[in-house]
mmCIF file of N, CA, C and O in Angstrom:
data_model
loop_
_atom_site.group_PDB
_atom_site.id
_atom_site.type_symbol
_atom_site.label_atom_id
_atom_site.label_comp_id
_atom_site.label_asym_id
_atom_site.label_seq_id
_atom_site.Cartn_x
_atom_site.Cartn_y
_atom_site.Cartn_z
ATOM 1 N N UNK A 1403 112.320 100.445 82.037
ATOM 2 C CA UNK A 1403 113.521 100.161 82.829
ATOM 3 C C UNK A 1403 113.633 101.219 83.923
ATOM 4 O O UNK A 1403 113.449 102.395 83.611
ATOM 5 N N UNK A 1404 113.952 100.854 85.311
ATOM 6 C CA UNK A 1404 114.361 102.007 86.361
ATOM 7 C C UNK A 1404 115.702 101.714 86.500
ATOM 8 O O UNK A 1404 116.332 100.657 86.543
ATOM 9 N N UNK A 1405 116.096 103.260 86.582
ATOM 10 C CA UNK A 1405 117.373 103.498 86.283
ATOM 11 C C UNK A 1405 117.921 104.273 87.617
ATOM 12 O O UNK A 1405 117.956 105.496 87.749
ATOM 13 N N UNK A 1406 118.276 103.452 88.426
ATOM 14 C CA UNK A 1406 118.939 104.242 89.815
ATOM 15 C C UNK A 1406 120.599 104.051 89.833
ATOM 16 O O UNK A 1406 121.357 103.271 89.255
ATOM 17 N N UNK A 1407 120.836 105.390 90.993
ATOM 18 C CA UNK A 1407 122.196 105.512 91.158
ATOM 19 C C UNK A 1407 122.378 105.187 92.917
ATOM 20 O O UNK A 1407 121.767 105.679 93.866
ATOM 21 N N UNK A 1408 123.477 104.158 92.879
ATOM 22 C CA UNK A 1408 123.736 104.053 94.096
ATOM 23 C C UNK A 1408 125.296 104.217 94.042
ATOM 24 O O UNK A 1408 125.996 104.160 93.031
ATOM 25 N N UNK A 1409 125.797 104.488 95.663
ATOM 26 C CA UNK A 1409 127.103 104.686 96.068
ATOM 27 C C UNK A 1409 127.086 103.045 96.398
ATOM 28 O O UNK A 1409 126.234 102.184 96.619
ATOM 29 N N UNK A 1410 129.042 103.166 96.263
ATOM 30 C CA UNK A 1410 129.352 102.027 97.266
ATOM 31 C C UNK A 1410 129.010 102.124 98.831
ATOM 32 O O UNK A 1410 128.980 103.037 99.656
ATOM 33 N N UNK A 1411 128.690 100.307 98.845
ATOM 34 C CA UNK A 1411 127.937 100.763 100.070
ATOM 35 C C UNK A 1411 126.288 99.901 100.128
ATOM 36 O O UNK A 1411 125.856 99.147 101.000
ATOM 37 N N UNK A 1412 125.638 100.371 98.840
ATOM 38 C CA UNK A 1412 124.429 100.771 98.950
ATOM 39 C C UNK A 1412 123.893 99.718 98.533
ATOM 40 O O UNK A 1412 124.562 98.854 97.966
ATOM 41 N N UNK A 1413 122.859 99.626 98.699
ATOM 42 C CA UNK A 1413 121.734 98.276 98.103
ATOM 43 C C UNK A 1413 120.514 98.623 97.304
ATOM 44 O O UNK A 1413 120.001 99.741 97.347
ATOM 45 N N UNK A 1414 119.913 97.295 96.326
ATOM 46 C CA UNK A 1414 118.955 97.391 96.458
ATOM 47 C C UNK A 1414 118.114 96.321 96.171
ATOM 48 O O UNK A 1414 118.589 95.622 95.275
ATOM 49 N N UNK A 1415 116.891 95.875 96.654
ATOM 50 C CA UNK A 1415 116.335 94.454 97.135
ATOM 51 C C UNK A 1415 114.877 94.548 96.087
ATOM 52 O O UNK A 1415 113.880 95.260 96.201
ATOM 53 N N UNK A 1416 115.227 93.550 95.087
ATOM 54 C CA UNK A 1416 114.054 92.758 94.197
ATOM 55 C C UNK A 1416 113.109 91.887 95.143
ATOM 56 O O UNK A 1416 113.339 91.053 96.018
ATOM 57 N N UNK A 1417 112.060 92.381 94.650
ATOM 58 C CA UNK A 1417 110.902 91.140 95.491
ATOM 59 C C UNK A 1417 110.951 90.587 97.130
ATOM 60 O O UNK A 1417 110.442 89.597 97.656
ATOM 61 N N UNK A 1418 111.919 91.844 97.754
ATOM 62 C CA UNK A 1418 111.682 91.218 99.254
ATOM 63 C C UNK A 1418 113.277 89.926 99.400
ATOM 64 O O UNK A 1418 113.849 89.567 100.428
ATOM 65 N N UNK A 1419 113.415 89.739 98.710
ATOM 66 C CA UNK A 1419 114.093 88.553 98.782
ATOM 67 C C UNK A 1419 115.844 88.686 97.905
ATOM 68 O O UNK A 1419 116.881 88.256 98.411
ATOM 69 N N UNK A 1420 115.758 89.336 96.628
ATOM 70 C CA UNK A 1420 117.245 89.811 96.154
ATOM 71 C C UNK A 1420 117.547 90.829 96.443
ATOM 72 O O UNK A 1420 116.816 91.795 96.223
ATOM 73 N N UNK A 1421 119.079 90.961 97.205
ATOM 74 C CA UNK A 1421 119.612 91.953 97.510
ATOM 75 C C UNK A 1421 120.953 92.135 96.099
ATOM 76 O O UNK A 1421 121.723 91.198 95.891
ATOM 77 N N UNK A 1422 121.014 93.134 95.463
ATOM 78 C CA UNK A 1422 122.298 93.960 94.910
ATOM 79 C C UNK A 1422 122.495 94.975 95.636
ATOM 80 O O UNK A 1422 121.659 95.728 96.137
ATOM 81 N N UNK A 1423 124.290 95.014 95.730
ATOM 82 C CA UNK A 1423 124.922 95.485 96.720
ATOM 83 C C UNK A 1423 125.929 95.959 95.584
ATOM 84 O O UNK A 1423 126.197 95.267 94.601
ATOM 85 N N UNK A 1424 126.555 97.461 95.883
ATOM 86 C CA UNK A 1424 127.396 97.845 95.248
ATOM 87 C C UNK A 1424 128.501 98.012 95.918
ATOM 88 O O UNK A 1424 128.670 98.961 96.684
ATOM 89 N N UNK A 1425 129.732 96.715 95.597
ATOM 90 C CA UNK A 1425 130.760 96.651 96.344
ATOM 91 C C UNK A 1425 131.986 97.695 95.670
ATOM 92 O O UNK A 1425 132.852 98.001 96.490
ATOM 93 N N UNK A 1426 132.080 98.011 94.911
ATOM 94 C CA UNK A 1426 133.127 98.921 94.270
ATOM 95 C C UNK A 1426 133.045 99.830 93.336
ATOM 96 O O UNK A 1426 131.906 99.761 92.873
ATOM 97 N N UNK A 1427 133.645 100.642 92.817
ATOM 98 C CA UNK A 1427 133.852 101.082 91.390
ATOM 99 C C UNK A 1427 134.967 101.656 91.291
ATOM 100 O O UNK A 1427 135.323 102.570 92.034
ATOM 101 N N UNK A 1428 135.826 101.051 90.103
ATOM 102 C CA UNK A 1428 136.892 101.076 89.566
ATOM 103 C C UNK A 1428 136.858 101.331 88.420
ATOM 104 O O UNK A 1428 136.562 100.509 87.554
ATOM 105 N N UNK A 1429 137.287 103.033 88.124
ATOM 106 C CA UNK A 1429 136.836 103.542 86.860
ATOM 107 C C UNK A 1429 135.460 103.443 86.257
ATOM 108 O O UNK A 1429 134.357 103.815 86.657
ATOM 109 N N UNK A 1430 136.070 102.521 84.636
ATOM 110 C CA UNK A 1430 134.029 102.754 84.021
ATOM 111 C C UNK A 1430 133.439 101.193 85.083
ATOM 112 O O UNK A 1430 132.233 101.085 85.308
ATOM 113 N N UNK A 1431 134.087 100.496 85.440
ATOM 114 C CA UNK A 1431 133.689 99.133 86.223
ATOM 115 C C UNK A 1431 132.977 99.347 87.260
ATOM 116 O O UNK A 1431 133.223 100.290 88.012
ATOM 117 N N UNK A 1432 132.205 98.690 87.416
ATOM 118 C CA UNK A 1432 131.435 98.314 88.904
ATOM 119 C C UNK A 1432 131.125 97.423 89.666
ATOM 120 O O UNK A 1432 130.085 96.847 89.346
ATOM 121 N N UNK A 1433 131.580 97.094 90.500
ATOM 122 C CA UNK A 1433 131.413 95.368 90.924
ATOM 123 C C UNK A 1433 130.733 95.219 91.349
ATOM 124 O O UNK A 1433 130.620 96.209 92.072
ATOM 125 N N UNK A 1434 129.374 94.113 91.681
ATOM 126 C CA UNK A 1434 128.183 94.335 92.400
ATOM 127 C C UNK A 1434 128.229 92.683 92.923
ATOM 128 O O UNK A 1434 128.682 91.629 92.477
ATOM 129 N N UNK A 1435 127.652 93.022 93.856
ATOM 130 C CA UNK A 1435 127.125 91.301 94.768
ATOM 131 C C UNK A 1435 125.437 90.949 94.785
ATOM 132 O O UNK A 1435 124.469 91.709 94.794
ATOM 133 N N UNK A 1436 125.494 90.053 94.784
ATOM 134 C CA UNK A 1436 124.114 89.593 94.383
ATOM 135 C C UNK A 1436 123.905 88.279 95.521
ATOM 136 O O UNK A 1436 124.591 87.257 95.535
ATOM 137 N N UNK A 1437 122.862 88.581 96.380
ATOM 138 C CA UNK A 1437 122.512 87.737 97.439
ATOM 139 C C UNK A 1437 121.124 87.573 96.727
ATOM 140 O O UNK A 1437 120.439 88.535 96.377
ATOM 141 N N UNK A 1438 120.722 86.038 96.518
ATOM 142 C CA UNK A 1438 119.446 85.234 96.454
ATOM 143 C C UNK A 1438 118.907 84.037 96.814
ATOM 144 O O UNK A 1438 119.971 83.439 96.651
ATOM 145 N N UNK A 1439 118.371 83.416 97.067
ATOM 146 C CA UNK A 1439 117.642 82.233 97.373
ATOM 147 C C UNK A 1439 118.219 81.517 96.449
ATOM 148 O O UNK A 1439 118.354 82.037 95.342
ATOM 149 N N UNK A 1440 118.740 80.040 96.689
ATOM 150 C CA UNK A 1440 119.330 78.901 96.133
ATOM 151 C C UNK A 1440 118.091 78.708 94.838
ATOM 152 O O UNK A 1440 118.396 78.144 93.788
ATOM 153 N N UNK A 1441 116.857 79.189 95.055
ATOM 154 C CA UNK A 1441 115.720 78.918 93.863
ATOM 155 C C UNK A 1441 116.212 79.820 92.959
ATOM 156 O O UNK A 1441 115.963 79.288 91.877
ATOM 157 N N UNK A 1442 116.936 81.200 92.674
ATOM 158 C CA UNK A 1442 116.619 81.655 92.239
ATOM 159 C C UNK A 1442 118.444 81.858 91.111
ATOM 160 O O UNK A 1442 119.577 81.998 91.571
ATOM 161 N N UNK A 1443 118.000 81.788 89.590
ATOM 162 C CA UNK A 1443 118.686 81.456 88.389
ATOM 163 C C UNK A 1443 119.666 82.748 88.701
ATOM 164 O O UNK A 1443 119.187 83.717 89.290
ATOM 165 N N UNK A 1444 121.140 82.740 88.266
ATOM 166 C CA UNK A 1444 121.477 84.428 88.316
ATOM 167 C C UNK A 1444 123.063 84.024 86.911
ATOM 168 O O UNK A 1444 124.170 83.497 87.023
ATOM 169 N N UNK A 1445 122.370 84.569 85.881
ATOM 170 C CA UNK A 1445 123.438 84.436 84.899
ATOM 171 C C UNK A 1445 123.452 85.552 84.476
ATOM 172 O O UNK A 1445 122.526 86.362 84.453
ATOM 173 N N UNK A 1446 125.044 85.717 83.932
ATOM 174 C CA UNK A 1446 125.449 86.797 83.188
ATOM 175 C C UNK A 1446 124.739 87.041 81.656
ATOM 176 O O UNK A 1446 124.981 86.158 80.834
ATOM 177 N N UNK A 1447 123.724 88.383 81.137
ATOM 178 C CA UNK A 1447 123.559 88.471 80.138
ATOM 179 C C UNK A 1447 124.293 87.889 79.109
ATOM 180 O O UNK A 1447 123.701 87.166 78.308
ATOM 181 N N UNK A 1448 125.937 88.164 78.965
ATOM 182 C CA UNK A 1448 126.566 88.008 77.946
ATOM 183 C C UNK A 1448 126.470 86.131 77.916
ATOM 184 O O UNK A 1448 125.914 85.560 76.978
ATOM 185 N N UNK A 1449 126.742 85.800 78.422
ATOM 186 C CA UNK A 1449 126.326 84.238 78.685
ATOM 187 C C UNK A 1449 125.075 83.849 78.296
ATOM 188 O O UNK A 1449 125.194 82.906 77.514
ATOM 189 N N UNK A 1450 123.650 84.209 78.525
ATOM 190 C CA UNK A 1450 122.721 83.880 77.672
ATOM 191 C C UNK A 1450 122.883 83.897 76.321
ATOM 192 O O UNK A 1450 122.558 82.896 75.683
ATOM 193 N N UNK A 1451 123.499 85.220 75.558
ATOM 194 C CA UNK A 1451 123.584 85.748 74.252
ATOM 195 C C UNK A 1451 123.915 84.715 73.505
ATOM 196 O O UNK A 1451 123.280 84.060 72.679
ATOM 197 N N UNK A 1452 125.661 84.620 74.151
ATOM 198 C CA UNK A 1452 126.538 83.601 73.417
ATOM 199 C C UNK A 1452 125.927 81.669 72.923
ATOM 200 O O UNK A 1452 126.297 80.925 72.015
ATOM 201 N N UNK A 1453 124.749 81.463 74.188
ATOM 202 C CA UNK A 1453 124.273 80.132 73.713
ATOM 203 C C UNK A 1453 122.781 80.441 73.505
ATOM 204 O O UNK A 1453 122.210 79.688 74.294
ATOM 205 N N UNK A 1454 121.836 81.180 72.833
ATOM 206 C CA UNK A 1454 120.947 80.945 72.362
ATOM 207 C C UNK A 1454 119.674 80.150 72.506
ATOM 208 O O UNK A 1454 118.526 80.361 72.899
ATOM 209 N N UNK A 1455 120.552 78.889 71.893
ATOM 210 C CA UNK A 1455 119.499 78.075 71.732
ATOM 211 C C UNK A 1455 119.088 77.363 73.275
ATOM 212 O O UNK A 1455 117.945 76.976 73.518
ATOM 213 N N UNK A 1456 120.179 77.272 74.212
ATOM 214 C CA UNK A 1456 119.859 76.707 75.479
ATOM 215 C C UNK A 1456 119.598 77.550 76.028
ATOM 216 O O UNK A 1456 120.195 78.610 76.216
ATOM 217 N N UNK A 1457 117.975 76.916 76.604
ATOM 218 C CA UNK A 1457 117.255 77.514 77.924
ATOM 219 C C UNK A 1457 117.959 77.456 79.194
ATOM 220 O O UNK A 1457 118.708 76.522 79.479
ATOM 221 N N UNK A 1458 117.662 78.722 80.175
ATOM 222 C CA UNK A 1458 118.155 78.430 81.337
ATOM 223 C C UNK A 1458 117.133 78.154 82.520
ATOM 224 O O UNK A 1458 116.394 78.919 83.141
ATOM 225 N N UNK A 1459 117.345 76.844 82.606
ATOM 226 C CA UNK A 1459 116.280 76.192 83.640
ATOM 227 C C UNK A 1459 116.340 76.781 85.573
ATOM 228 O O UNK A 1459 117.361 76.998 86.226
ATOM 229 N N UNK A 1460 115.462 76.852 85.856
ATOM 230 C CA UNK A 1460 115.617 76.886 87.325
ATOM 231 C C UNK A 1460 115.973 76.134 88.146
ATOM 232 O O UNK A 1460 115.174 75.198 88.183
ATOM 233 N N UNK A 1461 116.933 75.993 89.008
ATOM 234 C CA UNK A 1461 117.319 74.691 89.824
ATOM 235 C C UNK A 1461 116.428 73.884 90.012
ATOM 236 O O UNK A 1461 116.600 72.759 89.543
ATOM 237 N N UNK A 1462 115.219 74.165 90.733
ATOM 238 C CA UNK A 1462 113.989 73.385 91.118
ATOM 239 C C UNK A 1462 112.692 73.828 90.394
ATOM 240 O O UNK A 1462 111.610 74.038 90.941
ATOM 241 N N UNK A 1463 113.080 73.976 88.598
ATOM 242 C CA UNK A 1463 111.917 73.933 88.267
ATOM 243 C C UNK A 1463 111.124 72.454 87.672
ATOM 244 O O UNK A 1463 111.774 71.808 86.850
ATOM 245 N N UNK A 1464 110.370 72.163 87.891
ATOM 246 C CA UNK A 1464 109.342 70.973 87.389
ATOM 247 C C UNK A 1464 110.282 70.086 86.313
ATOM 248 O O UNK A 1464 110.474 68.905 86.602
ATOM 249 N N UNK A 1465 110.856 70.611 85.113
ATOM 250 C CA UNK A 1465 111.483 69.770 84.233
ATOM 251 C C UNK A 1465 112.857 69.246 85.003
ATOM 252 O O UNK A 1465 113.142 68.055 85.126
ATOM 253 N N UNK A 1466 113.773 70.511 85.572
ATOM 254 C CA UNK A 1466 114.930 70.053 86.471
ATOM 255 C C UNK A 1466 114.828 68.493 87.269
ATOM 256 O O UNK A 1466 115.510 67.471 87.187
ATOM 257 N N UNK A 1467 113.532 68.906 88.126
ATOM 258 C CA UNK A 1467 113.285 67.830 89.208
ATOM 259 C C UNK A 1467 113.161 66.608 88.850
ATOM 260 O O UNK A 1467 113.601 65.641 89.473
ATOM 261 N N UNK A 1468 112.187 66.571 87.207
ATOM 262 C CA UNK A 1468 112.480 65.275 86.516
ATOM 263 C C UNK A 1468 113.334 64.728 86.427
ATOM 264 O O UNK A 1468 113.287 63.501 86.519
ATOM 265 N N UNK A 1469 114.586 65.444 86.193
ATOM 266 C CA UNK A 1469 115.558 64.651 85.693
ATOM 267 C C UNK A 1469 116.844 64.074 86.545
ATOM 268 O O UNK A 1469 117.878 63.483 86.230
ATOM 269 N N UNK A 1470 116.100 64.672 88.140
ATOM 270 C CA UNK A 1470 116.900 63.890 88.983
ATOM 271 C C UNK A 1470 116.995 62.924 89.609
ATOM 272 O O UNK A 1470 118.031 62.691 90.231
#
């Protein structure tokens, strides 16, 4: 895991293409923005946890497209 510290303000960009942006911090909280490509999945950990058994598909991955 890399473990960086940014100010509000600051960014930092996955693969050329995701930007996280650190819009605040309020106390232990931190609010962050997340700019990505309509391809690309963006769920909250705690939300995977809670359903398990359901996969989270990619908008336009191969099985998705089937089923439209």
């Amino acid at each position: 895991m890399l473990v960086l510290r940014r100010k509000v303000g600051e960014s930092i960009v996955l693969a050329g293409v995701i930007n996280i942006s650190v819009l605040a911090v309020e106390g232990e909280r931190v609010k962050i923005g997340i700019s990505a490509p309509p391809d690309v999945s963006i769920v909250r950990e705690e939300l995977l946890r809670s359903v398990p058994e359901t996969p989270v598909q990619q908008p336009n991955s191969p099985s998705t497209l089937q089923q439209r």
